[in-house]
C-alpha atoms as an extended CHARMM CRD file, in Angstrom:
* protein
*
        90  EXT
         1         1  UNK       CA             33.7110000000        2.4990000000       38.9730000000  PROA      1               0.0000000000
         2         2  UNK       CA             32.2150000000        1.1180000000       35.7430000000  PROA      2               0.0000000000
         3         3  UNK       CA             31.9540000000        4.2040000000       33.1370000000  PROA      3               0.0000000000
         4         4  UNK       CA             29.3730000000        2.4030000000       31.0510000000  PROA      4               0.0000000000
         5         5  UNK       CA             26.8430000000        2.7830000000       33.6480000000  PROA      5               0.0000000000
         6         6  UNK       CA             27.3110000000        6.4760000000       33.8110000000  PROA      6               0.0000000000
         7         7  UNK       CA             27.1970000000        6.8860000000       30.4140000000  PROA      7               0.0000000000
         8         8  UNK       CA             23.4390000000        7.1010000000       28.1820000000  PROA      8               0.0000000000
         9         9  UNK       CA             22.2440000000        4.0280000000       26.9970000000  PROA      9               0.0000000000
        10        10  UNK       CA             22.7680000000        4.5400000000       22.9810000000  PROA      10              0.0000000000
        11        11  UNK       CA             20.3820000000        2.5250000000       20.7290000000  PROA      11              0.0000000000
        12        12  UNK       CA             21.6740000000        1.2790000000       17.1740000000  PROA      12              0.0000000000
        13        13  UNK       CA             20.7470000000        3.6700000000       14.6500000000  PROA      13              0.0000000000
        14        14  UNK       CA             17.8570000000        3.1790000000       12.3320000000  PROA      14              0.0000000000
        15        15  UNK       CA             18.3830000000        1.9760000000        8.6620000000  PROA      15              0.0000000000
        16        16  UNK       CA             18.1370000000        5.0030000000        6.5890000000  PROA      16              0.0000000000
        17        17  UNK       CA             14.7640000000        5.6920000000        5.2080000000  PROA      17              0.0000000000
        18        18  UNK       CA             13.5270000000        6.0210000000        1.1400000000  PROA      18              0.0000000000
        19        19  UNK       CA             14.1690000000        9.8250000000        0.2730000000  PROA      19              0.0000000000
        20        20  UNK       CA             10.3530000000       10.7360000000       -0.5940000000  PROA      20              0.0000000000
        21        21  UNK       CA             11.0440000000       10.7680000000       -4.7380000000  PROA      21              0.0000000000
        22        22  UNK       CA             12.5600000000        7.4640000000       -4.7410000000  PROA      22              0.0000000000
        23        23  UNK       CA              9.2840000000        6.2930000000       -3.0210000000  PROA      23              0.0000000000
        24        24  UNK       CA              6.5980000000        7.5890000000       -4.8030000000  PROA      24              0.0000000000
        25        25  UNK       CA              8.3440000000        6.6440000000       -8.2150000000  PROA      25              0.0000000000
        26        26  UNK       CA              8.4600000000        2.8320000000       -6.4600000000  PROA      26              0.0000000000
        27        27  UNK       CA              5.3640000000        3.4180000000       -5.0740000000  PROA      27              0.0000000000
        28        28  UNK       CA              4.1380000000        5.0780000000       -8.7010000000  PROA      28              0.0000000000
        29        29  UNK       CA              5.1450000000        2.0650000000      -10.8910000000  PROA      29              0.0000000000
        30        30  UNK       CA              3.5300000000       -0.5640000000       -8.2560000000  PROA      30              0.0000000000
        31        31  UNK       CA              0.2380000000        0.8970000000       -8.0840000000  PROA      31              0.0000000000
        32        32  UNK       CA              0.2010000000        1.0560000000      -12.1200000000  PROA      32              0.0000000000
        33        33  UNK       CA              1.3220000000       -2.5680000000      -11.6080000000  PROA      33              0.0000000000
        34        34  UNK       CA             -1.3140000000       -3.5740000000       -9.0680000000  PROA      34              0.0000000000
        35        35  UNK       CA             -3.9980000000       -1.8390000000      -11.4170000000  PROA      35              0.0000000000
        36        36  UNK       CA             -2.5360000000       -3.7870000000      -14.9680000000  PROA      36              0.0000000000
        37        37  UNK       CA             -2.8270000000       -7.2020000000      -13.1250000000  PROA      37              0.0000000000
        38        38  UNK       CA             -6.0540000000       -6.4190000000      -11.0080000000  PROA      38              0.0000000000
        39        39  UNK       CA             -7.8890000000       -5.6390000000      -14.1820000000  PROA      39              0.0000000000
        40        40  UNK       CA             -6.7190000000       -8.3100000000      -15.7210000000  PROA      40              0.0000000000
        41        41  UNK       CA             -7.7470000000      -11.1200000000      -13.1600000000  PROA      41              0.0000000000
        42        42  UNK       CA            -10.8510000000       -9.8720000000      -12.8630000000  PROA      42              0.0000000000
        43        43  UNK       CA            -11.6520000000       -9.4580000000      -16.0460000000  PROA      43              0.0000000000
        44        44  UNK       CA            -10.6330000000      -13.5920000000      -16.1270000000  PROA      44              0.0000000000
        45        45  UNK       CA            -12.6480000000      -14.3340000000      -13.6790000000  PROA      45              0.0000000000
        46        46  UNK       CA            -15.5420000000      -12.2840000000      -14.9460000000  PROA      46              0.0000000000
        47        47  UNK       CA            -15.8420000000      -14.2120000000      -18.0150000000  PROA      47              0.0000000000
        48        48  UNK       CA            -15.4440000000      -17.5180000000      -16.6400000000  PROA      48              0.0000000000
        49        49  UNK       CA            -16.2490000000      -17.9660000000      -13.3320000000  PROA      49              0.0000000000
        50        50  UNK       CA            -18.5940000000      -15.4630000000      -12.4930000000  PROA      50              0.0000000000
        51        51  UNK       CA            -20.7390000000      -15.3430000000      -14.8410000000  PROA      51              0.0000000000
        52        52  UNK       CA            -21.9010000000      -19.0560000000      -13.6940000000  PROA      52              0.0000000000
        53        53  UNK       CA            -23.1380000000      -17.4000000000      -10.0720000000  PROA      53              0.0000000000
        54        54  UNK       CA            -26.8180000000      -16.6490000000       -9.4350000000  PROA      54              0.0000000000
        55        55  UNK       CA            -27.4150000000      -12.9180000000       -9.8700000000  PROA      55              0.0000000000
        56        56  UNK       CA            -26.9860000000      -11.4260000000       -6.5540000000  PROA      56              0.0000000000
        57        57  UNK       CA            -23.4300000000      -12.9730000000       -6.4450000000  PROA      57              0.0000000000
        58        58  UNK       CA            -22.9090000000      -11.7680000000       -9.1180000000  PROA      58              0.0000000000
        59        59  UNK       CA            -23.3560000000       -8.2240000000       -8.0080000000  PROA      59              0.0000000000
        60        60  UNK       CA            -21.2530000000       -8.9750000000       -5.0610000000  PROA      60              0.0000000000
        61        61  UNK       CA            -18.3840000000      -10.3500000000       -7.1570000000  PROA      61              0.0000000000
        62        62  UNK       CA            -18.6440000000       -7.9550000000       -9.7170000000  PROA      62              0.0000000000
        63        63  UNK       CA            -18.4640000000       -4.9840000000       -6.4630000000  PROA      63              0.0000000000
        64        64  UNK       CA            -15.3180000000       -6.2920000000       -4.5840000000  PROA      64              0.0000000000
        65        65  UNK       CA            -13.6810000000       -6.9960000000       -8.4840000000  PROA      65              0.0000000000
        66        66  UNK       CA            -14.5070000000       -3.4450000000       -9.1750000000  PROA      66              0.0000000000
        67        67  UNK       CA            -13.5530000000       -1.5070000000       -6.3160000000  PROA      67              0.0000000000
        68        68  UNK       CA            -11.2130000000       -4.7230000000       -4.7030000000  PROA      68              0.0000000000
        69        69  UNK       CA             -8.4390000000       -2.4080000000       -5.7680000000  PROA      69              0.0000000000
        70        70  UNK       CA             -8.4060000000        0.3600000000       -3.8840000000  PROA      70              0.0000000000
        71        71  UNK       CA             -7.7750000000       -1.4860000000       -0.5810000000  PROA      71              0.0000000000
        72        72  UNK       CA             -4.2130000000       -2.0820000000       -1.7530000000  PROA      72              0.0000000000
        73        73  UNK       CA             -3.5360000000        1.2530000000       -3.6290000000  PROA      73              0.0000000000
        74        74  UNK       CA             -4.5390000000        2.9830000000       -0.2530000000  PROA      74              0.0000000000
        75        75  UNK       CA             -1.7770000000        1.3060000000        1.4640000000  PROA      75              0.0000000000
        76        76  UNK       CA              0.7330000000        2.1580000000       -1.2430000000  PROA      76              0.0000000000
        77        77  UNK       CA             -0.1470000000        5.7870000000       -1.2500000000  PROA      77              0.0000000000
        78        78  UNK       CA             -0.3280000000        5.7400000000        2.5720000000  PROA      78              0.0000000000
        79        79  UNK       CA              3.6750000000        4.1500000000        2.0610000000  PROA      79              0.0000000000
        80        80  UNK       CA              4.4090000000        6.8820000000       -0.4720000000  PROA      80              0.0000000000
        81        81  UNK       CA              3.5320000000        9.7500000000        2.2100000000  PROA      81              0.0000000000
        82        82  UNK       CA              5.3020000000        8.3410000000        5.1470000000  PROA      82              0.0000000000
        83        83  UNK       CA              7.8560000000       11.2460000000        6.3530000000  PROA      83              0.0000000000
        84        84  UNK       CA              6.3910000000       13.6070000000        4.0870000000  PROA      84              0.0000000000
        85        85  UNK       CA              3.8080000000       15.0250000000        6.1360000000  PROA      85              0.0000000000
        86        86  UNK       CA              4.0460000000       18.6940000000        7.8410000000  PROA      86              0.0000000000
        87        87  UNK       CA              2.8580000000       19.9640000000       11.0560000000  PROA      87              0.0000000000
        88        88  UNK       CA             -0.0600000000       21.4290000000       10.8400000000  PROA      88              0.0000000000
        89        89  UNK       CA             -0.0470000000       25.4470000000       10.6670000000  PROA      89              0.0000000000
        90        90  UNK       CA             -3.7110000000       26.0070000000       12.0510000000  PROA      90              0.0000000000
């Protein structure tokens, strides 16, 4: 009789996760990245582009420029915590 089919399938191990410091310094130093070149495209296209629009684009441009960010910084921090949440005591 075959032993394999006895035997519990076993699945290839996962690759090793990030320990939780090593990710929120990478995690740290790309959101301060993201930030550095996000200001400093919008501010570009502020002054040239932009400023050209009629005055409710405008608004909207100057809106998603402004707060355009956050969007990706969300999904860094929501990286950072992976693993590191606890069950919940209540």
């Amino acid at each position: 009789m075959d032993d394999r089919a006895s035997r519990p399938t076993e699945r290839p191990s996962a690759p090793p996760s990030l320990p939780p410091r090593l990710r929120k310094f990478i995690g740290t130093c790309l959101i301060l990245i993201l930030v550095i070149v996000w200001s400093l495209g919008a501010m570009a296209l502020a002054q040239g582009r932009v400023t050209t629009l009629p005055g409710f684009w405008q608004f909207i441009a100057y809106v998603v420029l402004g707060i355009g960010w956050v969007v990706p910084a969300a999904l860094l921090i929501r990286w950072m915590q992976k693993g590191d949440r606890k069950p919940e005591t209540l």
